[in-house]
Amino acid sequence: ETMGRRASRGEDSSLSPDSRSTTARHTTSDALLAGGFGGACLCVVGAPFDVVKVRQQQTRSDGASPSRIVRSILRAEGVVGLWRGVGPPLMVAVPQFALVFGSHEAARALISRHSTRPPGDGRDAALAGALVAVPTTFVYTPVDRVKLAMQSDGRRVASGLPPLYSSA
């Protein structure tokens, strides 16, 4: 096979067949690592927004703007209050997103080996994405319930009561 034909299919012509298979084996592990790191970043960066959203949903008054809620959290709980409840989702986000990325990569590889459609077909990508939902649902749902309970606990703290749950 010529280098031009391999290059036209997106293959690196400098790799021998053996080194290409080694590279392919590392794709899933790279996806696992990337997913875990991405999940951790998502949790840490998004936690304050999530806490404010949950508090805003729980507030009965019409004047609960996000900035007012942030000021209330900072006054009653300090900066750490913006990350209340981040522990459980952080503990699950790393393996969950690693599972999402790794499962997608493994499903994509499996489907591409058996598909008669051209590489990169959107239907194959959609099927690989759909297959990811099964394992991640069993990981994420219970942890989300714990996170919501911890975020809601901040209202107790704001009213002067001790927290029911330990967090951030």
Tab-separated table of N, CA and C in Angstrom:
chain	number	residue	atom	x	y	z
A	1	GLU	N	0.859	-1.184	0.000
A	1	GLU	CA	0.000	0.000	0.000
A	1	GLU	C	0.899	1.239	0.000
A	2	THR	N	0.529	2.223	-0.754
A	2	THR	CA	1.366	3.415	-0.860
A	2	THR	C	1.096	4.363	0.293
A	3	MET	N	2.103	5.217	0.558
A	3	MET	CA	1.946	6.210	1.626
A	3	MET	C	0.822	7.164	1.292
A	4	GLY	N	0.618	7.487	0.018
A	4	GLY	CA	-0.433	8.420	-0.379
A	4	GLY	C	-1.812	7.892	-0.043
A	5	ARG	N	-2.034	6.581	-0.270
A	5	ARG	CA	-3.348	6.009	0.039
A	5	ARG	C	-3.588	5.986	1.542
A	6	ARG	N	-2.558	5.680	2.324
A	6	ARG	CA	-2.720	5.708	3.777
A	6	ARG	C	-2.995	7.115	4.264
A	7	ALA	N	-2.297	8.088	3.719
A	7	ALA	CA	-2.489	9.479	4.117
A	7	ALA	C	-3.887	9.955	3.753
A	8	SER	N	-4.415	9.514	2.603
A	8	SER	CA	-5.753	9.952	2.196
A	8	SER	C	-6.822	9.396	3.130
A	9	ARG	N	-6.529	8.302	3.821
A	9	ARG	CA	-7.473	7.762	4.792
A	9	ARG	C	-7.228	8.324	6.182
A	10	GLY	N	-6.314	9.248	6.341
A	10	GLY	CA	-6.042	9.855	7.635
A	10	GLY	C	-5.058	9.086	8.484
A	11	GLU	N	-4.358	8.114	7.908
A	11	GLU	CA	-3.386	7.348	8.674
A	11	GLU	C	-2.027	8.025	8.591
A	12	ASP	N	-1.252	7.861	9.629
A	12	ASP	CA	0.109	8.402	9.646
A	12	ASP	C	0.994	7.434	8.880
A	13	SER	N	1.500	7.858	7.745
A	13	SER	CA	2.296	6.967	6.901
A	13	SER	C	3.637	6.619	7.524
A	14	SER	N	4.064	7.318	8.580
A	14	SER	CA	5.351	7.024	9.199
A	14	SER	C	5.252	5.874	10.192
A	15	LEU	N	4.029	5.435	10.478
A	15	LEU	CA	3.868	4.374	11.459
A	15	LEU	C	3.792	3.019	10.773
A	16	SER	N	4.472	2.056	11.343
A	16	SER	CA	4.368	0.691	10.834
A	16	SER	C	3.020	0.124	11.286
A	17	PRO	N	2.548	-0.972	10.692
A	17	PRO	CA	1.284	-1.559	11.142
A	17	PRO	C	1.302	-1.891	12.630
A	18	ASP	N	2.431	-2.368	13.161
A	18	ASP	CA	2.505	-2.692	14.574
A	18	ASP	C	2.377	-1.453	15.448
A	19	SER	N	3.042	-0.367	15.082
A	19	SER	CA	2.976	0.835	15.911
A	19	SER	C	1.603	1.489	15.808
A	20	ARG	N	0.887	1.340	14.672
A	20	ARG	CA	-0.476	1.877	14.568
A	20	ARG	C	-1.391	1.147	15.534
A	21	SER	N	-1.257	-0.161	15.674
A	21	SER	CA	-2.126	-0.894	16.592
A	21	SER	C	-1.815	-0.517	18.038
A	22	THR	N	-0.558	-0.242	18.353
A	22	THR	CA	-0.212	0.220	19.698
A	22	THR	C	-0.844	1.577	19.962
A	23	THR	N	-0.790	2.468	18.973
A	23	THR	CA	-1.404	3.784	19.112
A	23	THR	C	-2.903	3.639	19.333
A	24	ALA	N	-3.543	2.733	18.610
A	24	ALA	CA	-4.988	2.529	18.753
A	24	ALA	C	-5.335	2.031	20.148
A	25	ARG	N	-4.503	1.189	20.727
A	25	ARG	CA	-4.777	0.699	22.079
A	25	ARG	C	-4.712	1.828	23.096
A	26	HIS	N	-3.877	2.803	22.863
A	26	HIS	CA	-3.758	3.907	23.810
A	26	HIS	C	-4.873	4.932	23.664
A	27	THR	N	-5.625	4.857	22.608
A	27	THR	CA	-6.692	5.828	22.393
A	27	THR	C	-7.716	5.784	23.519
A	28	THR	N	-8.143	4.595	23.921
A	28	THR	CA	-9.133	4.483	24.993
A	28	THR	C	-8.552	4.956	26.319
A	29	SER	N	-7.308	4.619	26.611
A	29	SER	CA	-6.721	5.087	27.867
A	29	SER	C	-6.535	6.602	27.856
A	30	ASP	N	-6.179	7.155	26.705
A	30	ASP	CA	-6.088	8.617	26.600
A	30	ASP	C	-7.456	9.248	26.817
A	31	ALA	N	-8.497	8.622	26.263
A	31	ALA	CA	-9.855	9.132	26.434
A	31	ALA	C	-10.269	9.062	27.908
A	32	LEU	N	-9.891	7.997	28.597
A	32	LEU	CA	-10.199	7.878	30.028
A	32	LEU	C	-9.533	9.006	30.829
A	33	LEU	N	-8.270	9.250	30.550
A	33	LEU	CA	-7.534	10.307	31.248
A	33	LEU	C	-8.126	11.684	30.945
A	34	ALA	N	-8.375	11.947	29.679
A	34	ALA	CA	-8.944	13.241	29.288
A	34	ALA	C	-10.314	13.448	29.918
A	35	GLY	N	-11.124	12.412	29.931
A	35	GLY	CA	-12.452	12.517	30.527
A	35	GLY	C	-12.395	12.776	32.021
A	36	GLY	N	-11.510	12.082	32.720
A	36	GLY	CA	-11.379	12.293	34.167
A	36	GLY	C	-10.938	13.701	34.504
A	37	PHE	N	-9.951	14.193	33.793
A	37	PHE	CA	-9.461	15.548	34.038
A	37	PHE	C	-10.533	16.585	33.685
A	38	GLY	N	-11.197	16.366	32.575
A	38	GLY	CA	-12.270	17.280	32.172
A	38	GLY	C	-13.410	17.299	33.169
A	39	GLY	N	-13.759	16.142	33.702
A	39	GLY	CA	-14.824	16.069	34.712
A	39	GLY	C	-14.469	16.822	35.980
A	40	ALA	N	-13.222	16.702	36.413
A	40	ALA	CA	-12.778	17.435	37.604
A	40	ALA	C	-12.852	18.948	37.368
A	41	CYS	N	-12.375	19.385	36.216
A	41	CYS	CA	-12.430	20.818	35.887
A	41	CYS	C	-13.861	21.316	35.830
A	42	LEU	N	-14.731	20.534	35.227
A	42	LEU	CA	-16.140	20.905	35.134
A	42	LEU	C	-16.753	21.110	36.513
A	43	CYS	N	-16.477	20.220	37.432
A	43	CYS	CA	-17.029	20.326	38.788
A	43	CYS	C	-16.513	21.546	39.530
A	44	VAL	N	-15.216	21.730	39.509
A	44	VAL	CA	-14.615	22.824	40.268
A	44	VAL	C	-15.048	24.186	39.727
A	45	VAL	N	-15.040	24.334	38.417
A	45	VAL	CA	-15.408	25.612	37.814
A	45	VAL	C	-16.914	25.851	37.894
A	46	GLY	N	-17.699	24.810	37.711
A	46	GLY	CA	-19.150	24.974	37.656
A	46	GLY	C	-19.855	24.975	38.992
A	47	ALA	N	-19.195	24.555	40.065
A	47	ALA	CA	-19.855	24.433	41.368
A	47	ALA	C	-20.525	25.717	41.842
A	48	PRO	N	-19.862	26.874	41.812
A	48	PRO	CA	-20.549	28.083	42.291
A	48	PRO	C	-21.833	28.389	41.512
A	49	PHE	N	-21.814	28.174	40.221
A	49	PHE	CA	-23.008	28.418	39.404
A	49	PHE	C	-24.120	27.454	39.793
A	50	ASP	N	-23.750	26.209	40.053
A	50	ASP	CA	-24.733	25.201	40.427
A	50	ASP	C	-25.333	25.512	41.792
A	51	VAL	N	-24.499	25.927	42.743
A	51	VAL	CA	-24.995	26.267	44.075
A	51	VAL	C	-25.975	27.441	43.991
A	52	VAL	N	-25.614	28.465	43.252
A	52	VAL	CA	-26.496	29.631	43.103
A	52	VAL	C	-27.802	29.219	42.433
A	53	LYS	N	-27.731	28.377	41.414
A	53	LYS	CA	-28.940	27.913	40.725
A	53	LYS	C	-29.870	27.180	41.689
A	54	VAL	N	-29.315	26.264	42.485
A	54	VAL	CA	-30.134	25.495	43.418
A	54	VAL	C	-30.746	26.418	44.470
A	55	ARG	N	-29.973	27.352	45.000
A	55	ARG	CA	-30.510	28.287	45.997
A	55	ARG	C	-31.601	29.172	45.388
A	56	GLN	N	-31.408	29.585	44.151
A	56	GLN	CA	-32.411	30.414	43.495
A	56	GLN	C	-33.702	29.612	43.293
A	57	GLN	N	-33.589	28.352	42.980
A	57	GLN	CA	-34.773	27.501	42.823
A	57	GLN	C	-35.503	27.313	44.140
A	58	GLN	N	-34.775	27.375	45.248
A	58	GLN	CA	-35.376	27.154	46.553
A	58	GLN	C	-35.935	28.427	47.181
A	59	THR	N	-35.596	29.574	46.640
A	59	THR	CA	-36.027	30.843	47.212
A	59	THR	C	-37.438	31.146	46.765
A	60	ARG	N	-38.268	31.517	47.716
A	60	ARG	CA	-39.674	31.769	47.413
A	60	ARG	C	-39.929	33.208	46.965
A	61	SER	N	-39.056	34.115	47.309
A	61	SER	CA	-39.291	35.519	46.967
A	61	SER	C	-38.885	35.811	45.527
A	62	ASP	N	-39.514	36.827	44.946
A	62	ASP	CA	-39.214	37.200	43.561
A	62	ASP	C	-37.908	37.971	43.440
A	63	GLY	N	-37.390	38.521	44.532
A	63	GLY	CA	-36.202	39.367	44.454
A	63	GLY	C	-34.891	38.636	44.630
A	64	ALA	N	-34.876	37.338	44.395
A	64	ALA	CA	-33.663	36.555	44.611
A	64	ALA	C	-32.837	36.499	43.331
A	65	SER	N	-32.146	37.577	43.015
A	65	SER	CA	-31.280	37.591	41.837
A	65	SER	C	-30.022	36.784	42.144
A	66	PRO	N	-29.358	36.311	41.124
A	66	PRO	CA	-28.116	35.553	41.375
A	66	PRO	C	-27.093	36.353	42.181
A	67	SER	N	-26.936	37.636	41.886
A	67	SER	CA	-25.956	38.426	42.642
A	67	SER	C	-26.364	38.559	44.102
A	68	ARG	N	-27.647	38.661	44.362
A	68	ARG	CA	-28.119	38.746	45.753
A	68	ARG	C	-27.856	37.422	46.486
A	69	ILE	N	-28.072	36.329	45.786
A	69	ILE	CA	-27.824	35.015	46.387
A	69	ILE	C	-26.338	34.838	46.675
A	70	VAL	N	-25.477	35.256	45.752
A	70	VAL	CA	-24.028	35.156	45.974
A	70	VAL	C	-23.634	35.963	47.209
A	71	ARG	N	-24.131	37.189	47.321
A	71	ARG	CA	-23.818	38.017	48.494
A	71	ARG	C	-24.297	37.358	49.781
A	72	SER	N	-25.487	36.765	49.738
A	72	SER	CA	-26.034	36.081	50.916
A	72	SER	C	-25.156	34.883	51.304
A	73	ILE	N	-24.715	34.121	50.319
A	73	ILE	CA	-23.850	32.964	50.594
A	73	ILE	C	-22.530	33.435	51.192
A	74	LEU	N	-21.926	34.454	50.587
A	74	LEU	CA	-20.641	34.957	51.082
A	74	LEU	C	-20.759	35.477	52.506
A	75	ARG	N	-21.860	36.166	52.820
A	75	ARG	CA	-22.074	36.695	54.175
A	75	ARG	C	-22.250	35.569	55.192
A	76	ALA	N	-23.078	34.596	54.871
A	76	ALA	CA	-23.435	33.547	55.841
A	76	ALA	C	-22.430	32.413	55.914
A	77	GLU	N	-21.790	32.065	54.776
A	77	GLU	CA	-20.965	30.859	54.736
A	77	GLU	C	-19.533	31.109	54.304
A	78	GLY	N	-19.247	32.301	53.812
A	78	GLY	CA	-17.927	32.580	53.286
A	78	GLY	C	-17.776	32.021	51.879
A	79	VAL	N	-16.591	32.196	51.316
A	79	VAL	CA	-16.326	31.759	49.945
A	79	VAL	C	-16.554	30.260	49.786
A	80	VAL	N	-16.236	29.490	50.812
A	80	VAL	CA	-16.373	28.033	50.725
A	80	VAL	C	-17.827	27.633	50.476
A	81	GLY	N	-18.786	28.476	50.842
A	81	GLY	CA	-20.195	28.188	50.605
A	81	GLY	C	-20.538	28.067	49.132
A	82	LEU	N	-19.762	28.733	48.291
A	82	LEU	CA	-20.005	28.637	46.850
A	82	LEU	C	-19.649	27.257	46.300
A	83	TRP	N	-18.889	26.500	47.071
A	83	TRP	CA	-18.532	25.138	46.663
A	83	TRP	C	-19.207	24.102	47.552
A	84	ARG	N	-20.251	24.504	48.273
A	84	ARG	CA	-20.977	23.558	49.136
A	84	ARG	C	-21.530	22.432	48.277
A	85	GLY	N	-21.287	21.216	48.690
A	85	GLY	CA	-21.795	20.055	47.975
A	85	GLY	C	-20.937	19.602	46.809
A	86	VAL	N	-19.745	20.197	46.629
A	86	VAL	CA	-18.912	19.830	45.480
A	86	VAL	C	-18.194	18.490	45.686
A	87	GLY	N	-18.049	18.052	46.921
A	87	GLY	CA	-17.305	16.810	47.194
A	87	GLY	C	-17.847	15.582	46.482
A	88	PRO	N	-19.113	15.212	46.712
A	88	PRO	CA	-19.638	14.018	46.038
A	88	PRO	C	-19.613	14.108	44.510
A	89	PRO	N	-20.043	15.232	43.906
A	89	PRO	CA	-19.973	15.246	42.446
A	89	PRO	C	-18.536	15.207	41.917
A	90	LEU	N	-17.609	15.787	42.658
A	90	LEU	CA	-16.212	15.738	42.222
A	90	LEU	C	-15.695	14.303	42.274
A	91	MET	N	-16.063	13.595	43.341
A	91	MET	CA	-15.625	12.196	43.462
A	91	MET	C	-16.213	11.322	42.365
A	92	VAL	N	-17.386	11.685	41.884
A	92	VAL	CA	-17.995	10.867	40.844
A	92	VAL	C	-17.700	11.411	39.446
A	93	ALA	N	-17.426	12.706	39.309
A	93	ALA	CA	-17.209	13.292	37.984
A	93	ALA	C	-15.958	12.731	37.320
A	94	VAL	N	-14.923	12.530	38.102
A	94	VAL	CA	-13.683	12.014	37.509
A	94	VAL	C	-13.924	10.631	36.905
A	95	PRO	N	-14.429	9.665	37.667
A	95	PRO	CA	-14.668	8.369	37.020
A	95	PRO	C	-15.820	8.415	36.012
A	96	GLN	N	-16.831	9.253	36.260
A	96	GLN	CA	-17.957	9.306	35.332
A	96	GLN	C	-17.528	9.817	33.962
A	97	PHE	N	-16.826	10.939	33.932
A	97	PHE	CA	-16.413	11.482	32.649
A	97	PHE	C	-15.328	10.620	31.999
A	98	ALA	N	-14.504	9.974	32.823
A	98	ALA	CA	-13.560	9.008	32.260
A	98	ALA	C	-14.347	7.870	31.614
A	99	LEU	N	-15.402	7.433	32.294
A	99	LEU	CA	-16.258	6.375	31.754
A	99	LEU	C	-16.952	6.833	30.467
A	100	VAL	N	-17.432	8.075	30.450
A	100	VAL	CA	-18.092	8.602	29.252
A	100	VAL	C	-17.122	8.623	28.072
A	101	PHE	N	-15.973	9.253	28.275
A	101	PHE	CA	-15.004	9.374	27.181
A	101	PHE	C	-14.478	7.999	26.760
A	102	GLY	N	-14.116	7.179	27.744
A	102	GLY	CA	-13.580	5.855	27.436
A	102	GLY	C	-14.612	4.951	26.783
A	103	SER	N	-15.851	4.969	27.285
A	103	SER	CA	-16.916	4.151	26.694
A	103	SER	C	-17.225	4.603	25.278
A	104	HIS	N	-17.232	5.913	25.081
A	104	HIS	CA	-17.513	6.415	23.731
A	104	HIS	C	-16.417	5.959	22.763
A	105	GLU	N	-15.177	6.072	23.196
A	105	GLU	CA	-14.079	5.671	22.321
A	105	GLU	C	-14.127	4.172	22.037
A	106	ALA	N	-14.410	3.365	23.068
A	106	ALA	CA	-14.490	1.916	22.869
A	106	ALA	C	-15.680	1.555	21.978
A	107	ALA	N	-16.828	2.197	22.203
A	107	ALA	CA	-18.012	1.928	21.376
A	107	ALA	C	-17.772	2.365	19.938
A	108	ARG	N	-17.138	3.508	19.769
A	108	ARG	CA	-16.834	4.007	18.424
A	108	ARG	C	-15.927	3.026	17.679
A	109	ALA	N	-14.919	2.519	18.373
A	109	ALA	CA	-13.994	1.566	17.748
A	109	ALA	C	-14.710	0.264	17.399
A	110	LEU	N	-15.551	-0.221	18.302
A	110	LEU	CA	-16.302	-1.457	18.054
A	110	LEU	C	-17.250	-1.287	16.867
A	111	ILE	N	-17.974	-0.198	16.862
A	111	ILE	CA	-18.925	0.051	15.777
A	111	ILE	C	-18.199	0.210	14.449
A	112	SER	N	-17.085	0.920	14.449
A	112	SER	CA	-16.368	1.143	13.183
A	112	SER	C	-15.828	-0.165	12.604
A	113	ARG	N	-15.506	-1.140	13.482
A	113	ARG	CA	-15.032	-2.440	12.987
A	113	ARG	C	-16.145	-3.233	12.295
A	114	HIS	N	-17.394	-2.999	12.717
A	114	HIS	CA	-18.510	-3.792	12.197
A	114	HIS	C	-19.432	-3.021	11.259
A	115	SER	N	-19.234	-1.750	11.135
A	115	SER	CA	-20.119	-0.931	10.312
A	115	SER	C	-19.759	-1.026	8.835
A	116	THR	N	-20.784	-0.961	8.023
A	116	THR	CA	-20.564	-0.925	6.571
A	116	THR	C	-20.585	0.521	6.058
A	117	ARG	N	-20.851	1.466	6.956
A	117	ARG	CA	-20.885	2.869	6.558
A	117	ARG	C	-19.467	3.428	6.494
A	118	PRO	N	-19.280	4.525	5.776
A	118	PRO	CA	-17.936	5.120	5.690
A	118	PRO	C	-17.475	5.645	7.051
A	119	PRO	N	-16.153	5.678	7.301
A	119	PRO	CA	-15.635	6.197	8.575
A	119	PRO	C	-16.143	7.618	8.832
A	120	GLY	N	-16.503	7.878	10.075
A	120	GLY	CA	-16.963	9.208	10.457
A	120	GLY	C	-18.444	9.430	10.207
A	121	ASP	N	-19.191	8.387	9.831
A	121	ASP	CA	-20.620	8.534	9.577
A	121	ASP	C	-21.333	8.966	10.866
A	122	GLY	N	-22.198	9.938	10.749
A	122	GLY	CA	-22.895	10.484	11.912
A	122	GLY	C	-23.770	9.481	12.632
A	123	ARG	N	-24.337	8.537	11.910
A	123	ARG	CA	-25.186	7.531	12.560
A	123	ARG	C	-24.372	6.632	13.474
A	124	ASP	N	-23.170	6.295	13.069
A	124	ASP	CA	-22.299	5.474	13.920
A	124	ASP	C	-21.877	6.263	15.161
A	125	ALA	N	-21.575	7.541	14.971
A	125	ALA	CA	-21.198	8.378	16.113
A	125	ALA	C	-22.359	8.516	17.092
A	126	ALA	N	-23.573	8.681	16.573
A	126	ALA	CA	-24.757	8.796	17.433
A	126	ALA	C	-24.994	7.503	18.209
A	127	LEU	N	-24.820	6.379	17.564
A	127	LEU	CA	-24.995	5.093	18.243
A	127	LEU	C	-23.954	4.924	19.356
A	128	ALA	N	-22.719	5.291	19.076
A	128	ALA	CA	-21.667	5.212	20.106
A	128	ALA	C	-22.024	6.116	21.286
A	129	GLY	N	-22.515	7.308	21.005
A	129	GLY	CA	-22.923	8.221	22.068
A	129	GLY	C	-24.082	7.675	22.877
A	130	ALA	N	-25.037	7.057	22.212
A	130	ALA	CA	-26.190	6.486	22.916
A	130	ALA	C	-25.773	5.349	23.841
A	131	LEU	N	-24.819	4.553	23.424
A	131	LEU	CA	-24.361	3.438	24.247
A	131	LEU	C	-23.708	3.900	25.549
A	132	VAL	N	-23.203	5.108	25.569
A	132	VAL	CA	-22.550	5.654	26.762
A	132	VAL	C	-23.551	5.895	27.890
A	133	ALA	N	-24.811	6.163	27.553
A	133	ALA	CA	-25.822	6.499	28.561
A	133	ALA	C	-26.054	5.384	29.574
A	134	VAL	N	-25.936	4.152	29.142
A	134	VAL	CA	-26.252	3.033	30.029
A	134	VAL	C	-25.330	2.988	31.250
A	135	PRO	N	-24.014	2.913	31.091
A	135	PRO	CA	-23.179	2.827	32.302
A	135	PRO	C	-23.155	4.124	33.132
A	136	THR	N	-23.237	5.269	32.489
A	136	THR	CA	-23.119	6.521	33.249
A	136	THR	C	-24.349	6.806	34.104
A	137	THR	N	-25.514	6.363	33.689
A	137	THR	CA	-26.728	6.583	34.471
A	137	THR	C	-26.620	5.933	35.844
A	138	PHE	N	-26.061	4.757	35.905
A	138	PHE	CA	-25.947	4.040	37.169
A	138	PHE	C	-24.918	4.679	38.103
A	139	VAL	N	-23.989	5.411	37.560
A	139	VAL	CA	-22.982	6.084	38.373
A	139	VAL	C	-23.497	7.443	38.853
A	140	TYR	N	-24.128	8.198	37.967
A	140	TYR	CA	-24.424	9.597	38.256
A	140	TYR	C	-25.659	9.829	39.123
A	141	THR	N	-26.729	9.107	38.910
A	141	THR	CA	-27.998	9.405	39.566
A	141	THR	C	-27.908	9.402	41.097
A	142	PRO	N	-27.340	8.406	41.747
A	142	PRO	CA	-27.294	8.443	43.217
A	142	PRO	C	-26.452	9.608	43.756
A	143	VAL	N	-25.373	9.928	43.097
A	143	VAL	CA	-24.503	11.014	43.570
A	143	VAL	C	-25.178	12.366	43.402
A	144	ASP	N	-25.957	12.536	42.363
A	144	ASP	CA	-26.661	13.801	42.155
A	144	ASP	C	-27.632	14.053	43.298
A	145	ARG	N	-28.247	13.023	43.808
A	145	ARG	CA	-29.177	13.165	44.937
A	145	ARG	C	-28.441	13.650	46.186
A	146	VAL	N	-27.289	13.111	46.456
A	146	VAL	CA	-26.493	13.537	47.611
A	146	VAL	C	-26.058	14.989	47.439
A	147	LYS	N	-25.617	15.362	46.240
A	147	LYS	CA	-25.191	16.734	45.962
A	147	LYS	C	-26.312	17.726	46.239
A	148	LEU	N	-27.517	17.423	45.776
A	148	LEU	CA	-28.646	18.331	45.989
A	148	LEU	C	-28.970	18.485	47.472
A	149	ALA	N	-28.885	17.410	48.225
A	149	ALA	CA	-29.140	17.498	49.663
A	149	ALA	C	-28.115	18.399	50.343
A	150	MET	N	-26.863	18.284	49.953
A	150	MET	CA	-25.812	19.112	50.557
A	150	MET	C	-25.956	20.575	50.158
A	151	GLN	N	-26.325	20.831	48.905
A	151	GLN	CA	-26.513	22.210	48.475
A	151	GLN	C	-27.696	22.844	49.189
A	152	SER	N	-28.748	22.090	49.390
A	152	SER	CA	-29.929	22.595	50.078
A	152	SER	C	-29.627	22.899	51.544
A	153	ASP	N	-28.674	22.180	52.099
A	153	ASP	CA	-28.292	22.352	53.495
A	153	ASP	C	-27.763	23.758	53.777
A	154	GLY	N	-27.290	24.445	52.764
A	154	GLY	CA	-26.789	25.803	52.942
A	154	GLY	C	-27.844	26.758	53.463
A	155	ARG	N	-29.106	26.500	53.187
A	155	ARG	CA	-30.186	27.347	53.713
A	155	ARG	C	-30.248	27.231	55.234
A	156	ARG	N	-29.983	26.035	55.769
A	156	ARG	CA	-29.958	25.858	57.227
A	156	ARG	C	-28.850	26.720	57.826
A	157	VAL	N	-27.682	26.679	57.193
A	157	VAL	CA	-26.537	27.435	57.682
A	157	VAL	C	-26.844	28.933	57.644
A	158	ALA	N	-27.460	29.390	56.561
A	158	ALA	CA	-27.792	30.810	56.416
A	158	ALA	C	-28.779	31.263	57.482
A	159	SER	N	-29.611	30.350	57.958
A	159	SER	CA	-30.594	30.726	58.992
A	159	SER	C	-30.029	30.541	60.410
A	160	GLY	N	-28.753	30.175	60.508
A	160	GLY	CA	-28.113	30.066	61.815
A	160	GLY	C	-28.081	28.662	62.386
A	161	LEU	N	-28.637	27.702	61.711
A	161	LEU	CA	-28.628	26.321	62.184
A	161	LEU	C	-27.352	25.615	61.719
A	162	PRO	N	-26.927	24.605	62.435
A	162	PRO	CA	-25.736	23.860	61.982
A	162	PRO	C	-26.060	23.022	60.751
A	163	PRO	N	-25.073	22.794	59.898
A	163	PRO	CA	-25.339	21.973	58.698
A	163	PRO	C	-25.607	20.515	59.065
A	164	LEU	N	-26.430	19.867	58.281
A	164	LEU	CA	-26.688	18.440	58.469
A	164	LEU	C	-25.596	17.590	57.842
A	165	TYR	N	-24.971	18.145	56.781
A	165	TYR	CA	-23.980	17.397	56.018
A	165	TYR	C	-22.660	18.145	55.989
A	166	SER	N	-21.577	17.395	55.948
A	166	SER	CA	-20.256	17.989	55.798
A	166	SER	C	-19.966	18.158	54.318
A	167	SER	N	-19.325	19.262	53.957
A	167	SER	CA	-19.102	19.545	52.549
A	167	SER	C	-17.818	20.319	52.366
A	168	ALA	N	-17.551	20.669	51.104
A	168	ALA	CA	-16.417	21.481	50.631
A	168	ALA	C	-15.401	21.783	51.684
